[in-house]
PDB file of C-alpha atoms in Angstrom:
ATOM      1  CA  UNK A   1     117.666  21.487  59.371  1.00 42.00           C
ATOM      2  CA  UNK A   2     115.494  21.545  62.379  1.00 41.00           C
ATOM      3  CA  UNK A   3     117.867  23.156  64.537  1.00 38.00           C
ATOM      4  CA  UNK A   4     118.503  25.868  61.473  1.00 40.00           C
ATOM      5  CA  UNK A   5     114.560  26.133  61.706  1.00 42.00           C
ATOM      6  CA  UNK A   6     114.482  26.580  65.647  1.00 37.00           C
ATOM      7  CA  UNK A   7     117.010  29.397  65.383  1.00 39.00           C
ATOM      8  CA  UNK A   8     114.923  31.636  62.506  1.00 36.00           C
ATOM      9  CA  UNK A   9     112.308  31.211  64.399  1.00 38.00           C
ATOM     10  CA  UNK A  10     113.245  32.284  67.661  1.00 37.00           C
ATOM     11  CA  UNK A  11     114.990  35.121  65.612  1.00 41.00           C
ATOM     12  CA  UNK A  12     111.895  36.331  63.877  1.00 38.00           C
ATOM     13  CA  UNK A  13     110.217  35.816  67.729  1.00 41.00           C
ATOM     14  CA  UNK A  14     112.871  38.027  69.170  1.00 41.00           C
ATOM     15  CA  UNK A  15     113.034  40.037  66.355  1.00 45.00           C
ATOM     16  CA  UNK A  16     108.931  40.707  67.079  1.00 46.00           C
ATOM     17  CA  UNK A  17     108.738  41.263  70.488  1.00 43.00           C
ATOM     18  CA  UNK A  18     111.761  43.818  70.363  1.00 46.00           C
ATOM     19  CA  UNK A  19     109.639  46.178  67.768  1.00 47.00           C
ATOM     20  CA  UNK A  20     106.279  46.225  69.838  1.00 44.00           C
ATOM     21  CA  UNK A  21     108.459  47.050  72.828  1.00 45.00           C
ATOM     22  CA  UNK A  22     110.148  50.220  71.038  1.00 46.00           C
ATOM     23  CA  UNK A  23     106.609  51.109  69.732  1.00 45.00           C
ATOM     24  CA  UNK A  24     105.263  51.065  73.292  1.00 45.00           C
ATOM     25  CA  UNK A  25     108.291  52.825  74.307  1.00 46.00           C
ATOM     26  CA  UNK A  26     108.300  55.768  71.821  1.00 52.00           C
ATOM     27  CA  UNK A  27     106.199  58.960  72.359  1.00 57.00           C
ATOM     28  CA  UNK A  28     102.918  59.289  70.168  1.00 67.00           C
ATOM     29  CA  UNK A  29     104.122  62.333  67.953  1.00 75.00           C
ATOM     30  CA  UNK A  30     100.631  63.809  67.305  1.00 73.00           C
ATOM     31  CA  UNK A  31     100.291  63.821  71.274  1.00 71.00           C
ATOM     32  CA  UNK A  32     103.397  64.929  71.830  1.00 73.00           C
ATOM     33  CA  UNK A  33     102.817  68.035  69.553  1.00 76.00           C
ATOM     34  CA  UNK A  34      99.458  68.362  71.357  1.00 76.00           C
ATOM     35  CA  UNK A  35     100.940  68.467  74.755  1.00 74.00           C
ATOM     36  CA  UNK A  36     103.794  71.101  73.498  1.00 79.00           C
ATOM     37  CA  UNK A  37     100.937  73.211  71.887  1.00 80.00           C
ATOM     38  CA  UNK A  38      98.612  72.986  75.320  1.00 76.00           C
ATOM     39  CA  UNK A  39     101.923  74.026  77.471  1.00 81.00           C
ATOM     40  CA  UNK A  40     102.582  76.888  75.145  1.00 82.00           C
ATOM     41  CA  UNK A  41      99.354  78.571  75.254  1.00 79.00           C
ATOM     42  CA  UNK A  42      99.443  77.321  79.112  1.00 77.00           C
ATOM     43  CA  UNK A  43     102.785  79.842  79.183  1.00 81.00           C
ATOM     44  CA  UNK A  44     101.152  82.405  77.524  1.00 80.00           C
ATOM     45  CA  UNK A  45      98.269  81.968  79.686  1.00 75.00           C
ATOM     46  CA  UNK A  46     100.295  82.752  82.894  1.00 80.00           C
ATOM     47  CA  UNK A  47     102.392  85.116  81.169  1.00 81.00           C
ATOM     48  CA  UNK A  48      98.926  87.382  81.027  1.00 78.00           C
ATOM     49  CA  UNK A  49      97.456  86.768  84.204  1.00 78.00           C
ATOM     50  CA  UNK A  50     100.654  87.949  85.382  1.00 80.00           C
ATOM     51  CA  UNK A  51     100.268  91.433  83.562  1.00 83.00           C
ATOM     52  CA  UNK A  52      96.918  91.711  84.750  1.00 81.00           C
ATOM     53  CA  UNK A  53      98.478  91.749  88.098  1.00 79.00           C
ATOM     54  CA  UNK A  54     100.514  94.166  87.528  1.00 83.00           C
ATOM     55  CA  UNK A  55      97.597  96.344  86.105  1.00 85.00           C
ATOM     56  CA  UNK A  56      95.792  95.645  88.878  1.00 82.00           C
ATOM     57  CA  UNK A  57      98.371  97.035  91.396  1.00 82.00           C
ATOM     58  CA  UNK A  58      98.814  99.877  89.580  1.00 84.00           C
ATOM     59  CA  UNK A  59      94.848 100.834  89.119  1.00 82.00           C
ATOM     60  CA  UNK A  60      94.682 100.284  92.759  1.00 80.00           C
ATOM     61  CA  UNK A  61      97.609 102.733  93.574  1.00 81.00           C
ATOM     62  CA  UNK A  62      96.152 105.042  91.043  1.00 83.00           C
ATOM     63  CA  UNK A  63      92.687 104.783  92.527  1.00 85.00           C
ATOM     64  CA  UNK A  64      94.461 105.633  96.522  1.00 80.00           C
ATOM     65  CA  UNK A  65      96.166 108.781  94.891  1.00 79.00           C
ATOM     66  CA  UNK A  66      93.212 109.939  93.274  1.00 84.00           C
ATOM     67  CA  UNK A  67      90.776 109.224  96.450  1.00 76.00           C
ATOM     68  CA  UNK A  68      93.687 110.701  98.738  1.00 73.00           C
ATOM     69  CA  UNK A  69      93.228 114.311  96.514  1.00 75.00           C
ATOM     70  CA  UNK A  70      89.502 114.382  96.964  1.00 75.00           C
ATOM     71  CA  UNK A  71      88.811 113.557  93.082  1.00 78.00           C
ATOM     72  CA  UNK A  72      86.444 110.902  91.582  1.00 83.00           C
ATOM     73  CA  UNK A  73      87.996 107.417  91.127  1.00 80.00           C
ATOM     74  CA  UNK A  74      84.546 105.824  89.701  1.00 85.00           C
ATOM     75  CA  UNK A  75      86.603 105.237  86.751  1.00 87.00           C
ATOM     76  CA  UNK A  76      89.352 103.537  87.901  1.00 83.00           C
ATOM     77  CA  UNK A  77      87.490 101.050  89.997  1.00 86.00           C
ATOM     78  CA  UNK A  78      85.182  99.941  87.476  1.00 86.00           C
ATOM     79  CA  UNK A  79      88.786  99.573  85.572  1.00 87.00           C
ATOM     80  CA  UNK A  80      90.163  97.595  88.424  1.00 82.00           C
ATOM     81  CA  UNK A  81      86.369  95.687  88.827  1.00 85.00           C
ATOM     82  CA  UNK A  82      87.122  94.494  85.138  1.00 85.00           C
ATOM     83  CA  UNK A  83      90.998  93.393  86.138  1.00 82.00           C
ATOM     84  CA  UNK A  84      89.312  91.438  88.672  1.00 82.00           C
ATOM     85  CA  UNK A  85      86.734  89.512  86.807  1.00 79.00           C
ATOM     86  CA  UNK A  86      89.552  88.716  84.259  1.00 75.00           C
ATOM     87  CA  UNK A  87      91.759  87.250  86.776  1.00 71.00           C
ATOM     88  CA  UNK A  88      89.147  85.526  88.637  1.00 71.00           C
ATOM     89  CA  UNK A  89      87.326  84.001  86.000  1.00 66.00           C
ATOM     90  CA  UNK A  90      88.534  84.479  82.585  1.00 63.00           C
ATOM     91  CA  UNK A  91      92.026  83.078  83.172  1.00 68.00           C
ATOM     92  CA  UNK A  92      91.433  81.419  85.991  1.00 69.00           C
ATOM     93  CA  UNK A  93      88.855  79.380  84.337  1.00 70.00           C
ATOM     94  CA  UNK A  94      91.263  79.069  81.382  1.00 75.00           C
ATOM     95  CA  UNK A  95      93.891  78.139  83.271  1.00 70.00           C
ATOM     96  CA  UNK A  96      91.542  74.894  84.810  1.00 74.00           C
ATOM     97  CA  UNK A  97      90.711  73.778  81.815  1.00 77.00           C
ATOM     98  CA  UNK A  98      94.395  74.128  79.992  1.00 70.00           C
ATOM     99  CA  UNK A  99      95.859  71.701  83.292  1.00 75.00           C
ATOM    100  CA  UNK A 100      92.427  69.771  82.928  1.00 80.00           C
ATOM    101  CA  UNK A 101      93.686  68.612  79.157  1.00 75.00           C
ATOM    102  CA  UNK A 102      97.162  67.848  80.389  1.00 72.00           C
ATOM    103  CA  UNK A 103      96.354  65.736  83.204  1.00 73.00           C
ATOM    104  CA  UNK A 104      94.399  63.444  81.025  1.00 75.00           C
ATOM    105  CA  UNK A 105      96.931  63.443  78.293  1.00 69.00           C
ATOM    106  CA  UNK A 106      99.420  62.253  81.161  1.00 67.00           C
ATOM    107  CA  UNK A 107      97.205  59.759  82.518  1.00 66.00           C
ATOM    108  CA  UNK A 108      97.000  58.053  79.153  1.00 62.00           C
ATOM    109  CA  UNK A 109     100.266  57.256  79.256  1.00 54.00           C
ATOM    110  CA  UNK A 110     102.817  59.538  77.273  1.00 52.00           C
ATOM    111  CA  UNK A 111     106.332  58.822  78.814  1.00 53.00           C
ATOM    112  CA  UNK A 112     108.327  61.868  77.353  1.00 53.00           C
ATOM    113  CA  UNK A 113     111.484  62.701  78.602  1.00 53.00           C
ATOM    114  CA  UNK A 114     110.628  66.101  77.460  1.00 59.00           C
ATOM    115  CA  UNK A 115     107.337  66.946  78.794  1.00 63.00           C
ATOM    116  CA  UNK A 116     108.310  65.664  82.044  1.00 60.00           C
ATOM    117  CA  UNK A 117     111.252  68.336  81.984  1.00 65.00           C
ATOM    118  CA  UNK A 118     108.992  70.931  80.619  1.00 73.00           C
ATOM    119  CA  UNK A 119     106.096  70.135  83.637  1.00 72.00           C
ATOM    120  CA  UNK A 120     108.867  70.729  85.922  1.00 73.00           C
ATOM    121  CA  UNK A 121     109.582  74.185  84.871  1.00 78.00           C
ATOM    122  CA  UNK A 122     106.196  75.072  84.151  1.00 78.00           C
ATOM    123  CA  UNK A 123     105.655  74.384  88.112  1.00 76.00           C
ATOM    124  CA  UNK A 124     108.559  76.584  89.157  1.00 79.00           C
ATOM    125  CA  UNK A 125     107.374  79.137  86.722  1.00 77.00           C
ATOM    126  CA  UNK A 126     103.841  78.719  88.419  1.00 77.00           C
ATOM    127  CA  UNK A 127     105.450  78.739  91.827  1.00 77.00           C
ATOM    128  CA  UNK A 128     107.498  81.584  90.990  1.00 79.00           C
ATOM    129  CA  UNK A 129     104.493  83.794  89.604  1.00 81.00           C
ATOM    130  CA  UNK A 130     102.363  83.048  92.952  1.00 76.00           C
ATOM    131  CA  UNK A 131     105.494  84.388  95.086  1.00 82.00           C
ATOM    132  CA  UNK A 132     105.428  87.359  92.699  1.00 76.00           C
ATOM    133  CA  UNK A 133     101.670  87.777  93.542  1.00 72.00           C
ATOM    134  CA  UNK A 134     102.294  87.350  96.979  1.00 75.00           C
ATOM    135  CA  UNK A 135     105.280  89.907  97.105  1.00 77.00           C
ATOM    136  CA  UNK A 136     102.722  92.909  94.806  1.00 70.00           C
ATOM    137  CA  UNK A 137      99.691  92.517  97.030  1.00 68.00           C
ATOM    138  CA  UNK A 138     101.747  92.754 100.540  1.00 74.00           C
ATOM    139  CA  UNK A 139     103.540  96.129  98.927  1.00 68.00           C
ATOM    140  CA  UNK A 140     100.107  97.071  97.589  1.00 59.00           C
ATOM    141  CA  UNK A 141      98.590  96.294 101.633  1.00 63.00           C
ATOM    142  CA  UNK A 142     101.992  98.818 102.506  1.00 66.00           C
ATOM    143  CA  UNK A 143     100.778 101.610  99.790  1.00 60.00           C
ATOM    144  CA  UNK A 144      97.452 101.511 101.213  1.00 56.00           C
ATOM    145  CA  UNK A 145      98.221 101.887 104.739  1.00 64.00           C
ATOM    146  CA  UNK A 146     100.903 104.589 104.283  1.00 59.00           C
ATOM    147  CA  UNK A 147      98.130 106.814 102.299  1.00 52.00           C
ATOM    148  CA  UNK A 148      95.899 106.140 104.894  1.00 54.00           C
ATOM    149  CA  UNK A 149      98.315 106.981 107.746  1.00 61.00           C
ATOM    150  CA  UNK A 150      99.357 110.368 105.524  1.00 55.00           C
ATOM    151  CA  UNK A 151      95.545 110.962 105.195  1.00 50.00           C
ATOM    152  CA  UNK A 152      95.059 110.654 109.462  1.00 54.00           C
ATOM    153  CA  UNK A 153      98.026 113.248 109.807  1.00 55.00           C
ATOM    154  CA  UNK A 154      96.714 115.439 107.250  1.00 47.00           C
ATOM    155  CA  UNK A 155      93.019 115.228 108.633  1.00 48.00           C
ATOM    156  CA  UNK A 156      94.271 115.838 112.545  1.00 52.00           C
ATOM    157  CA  UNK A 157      96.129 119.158 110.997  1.00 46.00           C
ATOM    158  CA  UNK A 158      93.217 120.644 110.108  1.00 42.00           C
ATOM    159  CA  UNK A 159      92.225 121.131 113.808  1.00 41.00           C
ATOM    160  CA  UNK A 160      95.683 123.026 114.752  1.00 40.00           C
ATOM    161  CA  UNK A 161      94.756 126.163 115.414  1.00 38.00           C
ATOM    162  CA  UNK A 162      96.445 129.004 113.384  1.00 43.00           C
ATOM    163  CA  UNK A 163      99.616 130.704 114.725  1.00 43.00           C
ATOM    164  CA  UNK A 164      98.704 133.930 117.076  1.00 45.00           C
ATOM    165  CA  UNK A 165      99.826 137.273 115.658  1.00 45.00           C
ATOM    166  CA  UNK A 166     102.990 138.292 117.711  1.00 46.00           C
ATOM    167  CA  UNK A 167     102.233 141.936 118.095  1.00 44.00           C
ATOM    168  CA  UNK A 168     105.815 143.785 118.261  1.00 48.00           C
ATOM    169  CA  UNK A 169     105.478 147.671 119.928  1.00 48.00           C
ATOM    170  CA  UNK A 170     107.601 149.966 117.873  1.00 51.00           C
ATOM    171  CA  UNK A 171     110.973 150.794 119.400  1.00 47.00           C
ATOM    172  CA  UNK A 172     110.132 154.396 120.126  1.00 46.00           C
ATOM    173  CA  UNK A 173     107.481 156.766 121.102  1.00 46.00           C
ATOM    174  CA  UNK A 174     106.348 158.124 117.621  1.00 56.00           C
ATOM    175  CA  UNK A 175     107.686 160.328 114.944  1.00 76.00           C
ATOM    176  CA  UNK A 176     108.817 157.278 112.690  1.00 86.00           C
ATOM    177  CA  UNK A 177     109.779 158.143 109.022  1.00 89.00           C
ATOM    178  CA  UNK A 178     108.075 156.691 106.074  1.00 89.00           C
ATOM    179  CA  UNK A 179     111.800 155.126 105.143  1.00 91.00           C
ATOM    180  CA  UNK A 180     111.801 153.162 108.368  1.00 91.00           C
ATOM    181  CA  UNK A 181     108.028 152.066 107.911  1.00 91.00           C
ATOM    182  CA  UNK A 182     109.133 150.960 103.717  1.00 91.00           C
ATOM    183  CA  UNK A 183     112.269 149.325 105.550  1.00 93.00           C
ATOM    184  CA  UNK A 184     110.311 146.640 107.636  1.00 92.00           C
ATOM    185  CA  UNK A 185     107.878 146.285 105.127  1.00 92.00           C
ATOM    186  CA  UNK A 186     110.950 145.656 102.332  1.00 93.00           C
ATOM    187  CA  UNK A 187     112.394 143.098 105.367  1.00 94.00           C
ATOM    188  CA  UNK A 188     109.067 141.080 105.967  1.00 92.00           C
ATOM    189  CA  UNK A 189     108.972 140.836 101.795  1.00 93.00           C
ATOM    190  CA  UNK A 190     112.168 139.277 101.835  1.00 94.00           C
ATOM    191  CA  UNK A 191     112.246 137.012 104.402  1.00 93.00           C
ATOM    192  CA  UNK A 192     109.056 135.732 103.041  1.00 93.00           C
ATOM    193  CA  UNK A 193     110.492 135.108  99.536  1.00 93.00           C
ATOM    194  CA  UNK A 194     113.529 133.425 101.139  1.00 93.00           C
ATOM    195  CA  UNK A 195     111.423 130.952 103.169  1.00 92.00           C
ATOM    196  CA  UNK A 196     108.546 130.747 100.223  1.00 92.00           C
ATOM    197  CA  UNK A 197     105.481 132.320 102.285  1.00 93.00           C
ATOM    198  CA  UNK A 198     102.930 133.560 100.268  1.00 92.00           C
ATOM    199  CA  UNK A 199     100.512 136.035 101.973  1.00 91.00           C
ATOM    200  CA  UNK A 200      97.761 133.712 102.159  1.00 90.00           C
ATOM    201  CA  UNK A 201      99.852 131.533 104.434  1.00 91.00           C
ATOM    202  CA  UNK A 202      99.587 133.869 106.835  1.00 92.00           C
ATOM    203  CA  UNK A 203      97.324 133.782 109.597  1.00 89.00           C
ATOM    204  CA  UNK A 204      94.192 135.772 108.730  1.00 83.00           C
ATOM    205  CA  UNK A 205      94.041 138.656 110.582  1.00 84.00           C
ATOM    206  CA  UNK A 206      98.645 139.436 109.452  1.00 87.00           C
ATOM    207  CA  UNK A 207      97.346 139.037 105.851  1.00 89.00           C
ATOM    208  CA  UNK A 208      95.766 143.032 105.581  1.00 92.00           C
ATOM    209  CA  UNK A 209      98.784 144.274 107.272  1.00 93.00           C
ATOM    210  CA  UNK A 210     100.473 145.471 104.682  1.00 92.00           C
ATOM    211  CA  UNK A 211      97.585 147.042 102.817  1.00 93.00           C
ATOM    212  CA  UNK A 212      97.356 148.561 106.235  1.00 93.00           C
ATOM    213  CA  UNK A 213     100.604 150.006 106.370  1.00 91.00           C
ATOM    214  CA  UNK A 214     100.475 151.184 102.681  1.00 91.00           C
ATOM    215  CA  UNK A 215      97.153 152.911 103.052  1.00 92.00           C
ATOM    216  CA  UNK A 216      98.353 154.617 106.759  1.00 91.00           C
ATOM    217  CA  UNK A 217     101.539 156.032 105.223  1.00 89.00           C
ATOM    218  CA  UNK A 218      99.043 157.676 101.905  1.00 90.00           C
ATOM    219  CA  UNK A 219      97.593 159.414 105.220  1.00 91.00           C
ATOM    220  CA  UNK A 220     101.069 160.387 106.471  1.00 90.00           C
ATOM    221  CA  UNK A 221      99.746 158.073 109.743  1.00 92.00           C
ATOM    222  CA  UNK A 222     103.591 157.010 110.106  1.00 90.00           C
ATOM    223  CA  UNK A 223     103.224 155.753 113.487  1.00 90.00           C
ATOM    224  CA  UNK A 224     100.299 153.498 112.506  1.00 92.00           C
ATOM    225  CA  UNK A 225     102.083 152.225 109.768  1.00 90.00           C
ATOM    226  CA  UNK A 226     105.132 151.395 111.631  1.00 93.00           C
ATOM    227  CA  UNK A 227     102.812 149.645 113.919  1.00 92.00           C
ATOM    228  CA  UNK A 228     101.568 147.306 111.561  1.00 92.00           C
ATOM    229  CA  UNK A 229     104.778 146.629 109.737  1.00 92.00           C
ATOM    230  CA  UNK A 230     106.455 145.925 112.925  1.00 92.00           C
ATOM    231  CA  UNK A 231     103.653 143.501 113.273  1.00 92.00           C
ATOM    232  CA  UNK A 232     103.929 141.885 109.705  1.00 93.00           C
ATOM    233  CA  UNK A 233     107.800 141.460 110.228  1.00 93.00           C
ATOM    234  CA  UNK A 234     107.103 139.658 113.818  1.00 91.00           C
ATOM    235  CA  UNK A 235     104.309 137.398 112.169  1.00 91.00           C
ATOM    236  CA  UNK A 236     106.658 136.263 109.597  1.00 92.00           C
ATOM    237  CA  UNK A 237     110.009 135.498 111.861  1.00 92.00           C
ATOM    238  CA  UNK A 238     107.736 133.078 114.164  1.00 92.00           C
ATOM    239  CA  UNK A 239     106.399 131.034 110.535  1.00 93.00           C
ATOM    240  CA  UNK A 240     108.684 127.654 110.362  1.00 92.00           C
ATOM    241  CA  UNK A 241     107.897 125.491 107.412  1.00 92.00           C
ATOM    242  CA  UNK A 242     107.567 122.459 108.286  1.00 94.00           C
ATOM    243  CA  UNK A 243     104.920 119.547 108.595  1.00 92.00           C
ATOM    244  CA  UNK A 244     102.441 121.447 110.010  1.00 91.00           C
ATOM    245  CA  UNK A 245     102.412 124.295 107.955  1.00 92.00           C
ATOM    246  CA  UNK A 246     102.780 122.203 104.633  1.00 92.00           C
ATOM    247  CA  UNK A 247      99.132 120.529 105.606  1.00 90.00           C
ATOM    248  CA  UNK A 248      97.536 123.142 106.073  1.00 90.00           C
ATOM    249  CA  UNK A 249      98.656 124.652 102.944  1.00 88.00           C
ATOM    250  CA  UNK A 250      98.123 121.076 101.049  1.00 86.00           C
ATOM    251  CA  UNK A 251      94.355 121.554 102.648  1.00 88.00           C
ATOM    252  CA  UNK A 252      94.357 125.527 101.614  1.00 88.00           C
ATOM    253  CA  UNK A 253      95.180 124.851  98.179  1.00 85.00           C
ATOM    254  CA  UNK A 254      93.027 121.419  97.397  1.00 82.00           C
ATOM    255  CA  UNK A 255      90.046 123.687  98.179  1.00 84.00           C
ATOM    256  CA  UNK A 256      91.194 126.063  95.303  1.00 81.00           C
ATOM    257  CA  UNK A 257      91.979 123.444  92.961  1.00 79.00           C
ATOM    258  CA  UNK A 258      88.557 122.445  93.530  1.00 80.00           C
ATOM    259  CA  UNK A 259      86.446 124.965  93.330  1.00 80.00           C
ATOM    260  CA  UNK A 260      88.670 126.417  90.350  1.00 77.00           C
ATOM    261  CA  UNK A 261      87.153 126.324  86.184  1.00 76.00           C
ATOM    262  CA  UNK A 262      90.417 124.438  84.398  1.00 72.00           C
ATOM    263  CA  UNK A 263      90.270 122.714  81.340  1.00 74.00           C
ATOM    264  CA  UNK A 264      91.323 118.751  80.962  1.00 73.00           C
ATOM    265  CA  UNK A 265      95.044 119.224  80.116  1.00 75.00           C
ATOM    266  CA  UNK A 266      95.453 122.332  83.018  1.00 75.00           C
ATOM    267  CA  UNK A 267      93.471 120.011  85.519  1.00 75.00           C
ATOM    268  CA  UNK A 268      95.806 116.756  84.776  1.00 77.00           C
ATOM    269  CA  UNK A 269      98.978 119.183  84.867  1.00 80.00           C
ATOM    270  CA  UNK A 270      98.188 120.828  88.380  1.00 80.00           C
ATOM    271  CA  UNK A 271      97.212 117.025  89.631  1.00 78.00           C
ATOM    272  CA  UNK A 272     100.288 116.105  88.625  1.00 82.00           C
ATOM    273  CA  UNK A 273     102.330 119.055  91.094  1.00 84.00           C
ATOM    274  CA  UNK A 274      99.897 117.782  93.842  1.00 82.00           C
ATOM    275  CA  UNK A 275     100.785 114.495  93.493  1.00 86.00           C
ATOM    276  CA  UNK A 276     104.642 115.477  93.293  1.00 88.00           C
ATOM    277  CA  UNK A 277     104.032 117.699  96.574  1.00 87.00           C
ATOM    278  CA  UNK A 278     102.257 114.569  98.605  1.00 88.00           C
ATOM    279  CA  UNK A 279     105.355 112.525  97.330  1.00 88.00           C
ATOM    280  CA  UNK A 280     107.882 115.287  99.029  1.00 88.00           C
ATOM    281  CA  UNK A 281     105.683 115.616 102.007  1.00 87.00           C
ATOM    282  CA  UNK A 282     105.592 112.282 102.875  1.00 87.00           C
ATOM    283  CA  UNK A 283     109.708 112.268 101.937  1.00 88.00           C
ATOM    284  CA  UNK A 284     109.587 114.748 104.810  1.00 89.00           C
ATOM    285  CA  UNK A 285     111.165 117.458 102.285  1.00 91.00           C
ATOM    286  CA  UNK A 286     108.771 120.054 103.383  1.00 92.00           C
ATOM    287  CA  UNK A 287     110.963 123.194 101.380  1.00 92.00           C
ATOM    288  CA  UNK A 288     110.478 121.302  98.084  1.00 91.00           C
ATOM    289  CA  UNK A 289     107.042 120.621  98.605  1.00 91.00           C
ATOM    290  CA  UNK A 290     106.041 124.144  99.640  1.00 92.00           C
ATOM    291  CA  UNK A 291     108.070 125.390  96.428  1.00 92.00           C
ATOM    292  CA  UNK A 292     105.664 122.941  94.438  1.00 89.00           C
ATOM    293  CA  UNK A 293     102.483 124.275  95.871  1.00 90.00           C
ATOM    294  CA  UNK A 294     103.722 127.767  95.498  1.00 89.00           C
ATOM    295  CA  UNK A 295     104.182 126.687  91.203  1.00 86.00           C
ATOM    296  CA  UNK A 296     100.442 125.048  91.493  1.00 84.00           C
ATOM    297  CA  UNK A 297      99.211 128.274  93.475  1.00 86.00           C
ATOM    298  CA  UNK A 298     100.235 130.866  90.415  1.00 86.00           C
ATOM    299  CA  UNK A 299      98.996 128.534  87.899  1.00 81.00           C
ATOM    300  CA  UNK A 300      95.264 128.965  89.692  1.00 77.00           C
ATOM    301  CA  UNK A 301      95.570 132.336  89.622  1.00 62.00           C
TER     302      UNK A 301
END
C-alpha cells in the first residue's frame, strides 16, 4: 500500500510540474495578438513613409523642371516642406514609438516561434526600404545635377554671338527679272520649311530681307531685290540646327511665353511642349525639339 501510495504521488508530482512547464512554455494569446496588431500597423507604417518618399522625389523633380523654365515653384516647395516634416517627424516619431512597444513586449518574455519569424522579415523589409531610399535620393542627386549642368550650357549660349549675314553679290551686272528675284525668294522659303527655320530665327538684320525684296520689286528696283534675296538665300544655307541654335531659340521663346496673357489650361499645355523640348534637347534630338518649339511658337501667336 505504501509503495501504491509513493507511485500516485510522484505521478500527481510529475503530473504538476509537467503543466506549469507547458504554461510557461506557451505564448500569452492576448500578447501575442498585441504584438501581431503592433507589427501590422508597424507594416503599414513603413509602407507610408515609403510613399512619402516617393512623393518627395517627385515634388523635388517637379520643383527642378519648374525652376529650370523660369516659373514660380513656391508651391511645390512648401508641398515638399510638408513631405519633409511628415517623414521626419510624423512617422519617424511613429515609427519610435511602434519599435518602443515591441521591444518591451520582447523583453517580457514572449517566446513565439512566430514573432521571431515575423521580426526577421520586418528587418529585411526595413533594410530593404532604406536601400530603396538610398537608391531615390542618389538618382534624385543625378536629376539635380544634370538640370543644373543643362542650365550652365543653356546660360553660356546666351553669350554666342549671332551668325554674321553672308552677303552673296548677284551673279551678274544688273537687269535681273522679277522671276529670278521670286525664284530665290521661293528657294530660301523652302529650305527654311525643310530645316524648320522660322524668320525670327534668323539673325536680326536677314529677318527684313524679304519685306525688302517684296517692297523693291513693287518699285520695279529688280536689282535691289535680287540683292537682298541673294542675301536671304545665303543667310539661310549657313543656319545648322543644332545645339546652339536650339538654346538660343529655347531662350527666344521662354521670353515670349513669359511675357504672353494665356489662360490656366493654355499656360499648363504650352509648359508641357517646353518641358517635352528640354527632354529632346538634352536627348541631343535637336530636329524634334526645334519642331516642338515651332508647335509652342504658333500657339503664342
Amino acid at each position: 500500500m505504501r509503495f501504491v501510495g509513493f507511485v500516485l504521488v510522484l505521478a500527481v508530482a510529475a503530473s504538476g510540474c509537467k503543466g506549469k512547464g507547458d504554461a510557461e512554455a506557451a505564448p500569452d494569446p492576448a500578447a501575442l495578438k498585441a504584438q501581431q496588431e503592433l507589427l501590422a500597423r508597424r507594416d503599414k507604417l513603413l509602407e507610408q513613409r515609403q510613399e512619402l518618399q516617393q512623393q518627395r522625389e517627385k515634388v523635388n523633380v517637379e520643383i527642378q523642371q519648374i525652376e529650370q523654365q523660369g516659373g514660380d515653384a513656391s508651391e511645390k516647395k512648401k508641398e515638399k516642406a510638408d513631405l519633409d516634416s511628415k517623414l521626419d517627424n510624423t512617422t519617424a516619431s511613429e515609427l519610435q514609438n511602434l519599435n518602443t512597444k515591441l521591444d518591451t513586449m520582447k523583453q517580457t518574455g514572449d517566446r513565439s516561434n512566430q514573432i521571431a519569424t515575423r521580426e526577421a522579415e520586418v528587418a529585411n523589409r526595413e533594410s530593404a526600404i532604406a536601400t530603396r531610399e538610398r537608391n531615390l535620393a542618389e538618382r534624385e542627386k543625378s536629376l539635380i545635377q544634370r538640370d543644373s549642368d543643362l542650365a550652365q550650357r543653356w546660360k553660356d549660349s546666351c553669350a554666342t554671338a549671332s551668325a554674321p549675314v553672308i552677303i552673296q553679290q548677284p551673279a551678274k551686272g544688273g537687269n535681273y527679272s522679277k522671276k529670278e528675284v521670286s525664284d530665290l525668294i521661293a528657294r530660301a522659303r523652302s529650305a527654311m520649311a525643310k530645316k524648320g527655320v522660322l524668320n525670327a530665327d534668323l539673325p536680326g538684320p536677314a529677318q527684313t530681307l524679304e519685306d525688302t525684296a517684296a517692297h523693291a520689286l513693287a518699285d520695279n528696283n529688280t536689282d535691289k531685290a535680287y540683292f537682298a534675296a541673294s542675301q536671304l538665300v545665303g543667310m539661310v544655307d549657313t543656319i545648322t540646327v543644332n545645339r546652339a541654335f536650339i538654346q538660343a531659340k529655347m531662350t527666344r521663346v521662354q521670353a515670349q511665353l513669359k511675357s504672353s496673357k494665356q489662360d490656366d489650361a493654355t499656360t499648363q499645355q504650352l509648359s508641357g511642349i517646353l518641358k517635352e523640348v528640354i527632354q529632346n534637347f538634352g536627348d541631343g534630338d535637336f530636329n524634334a525639339a526645334n519642331k516642338r518649339l515651332n508647335q509652342l511658337v504658333s500657339q503664342l501667336r
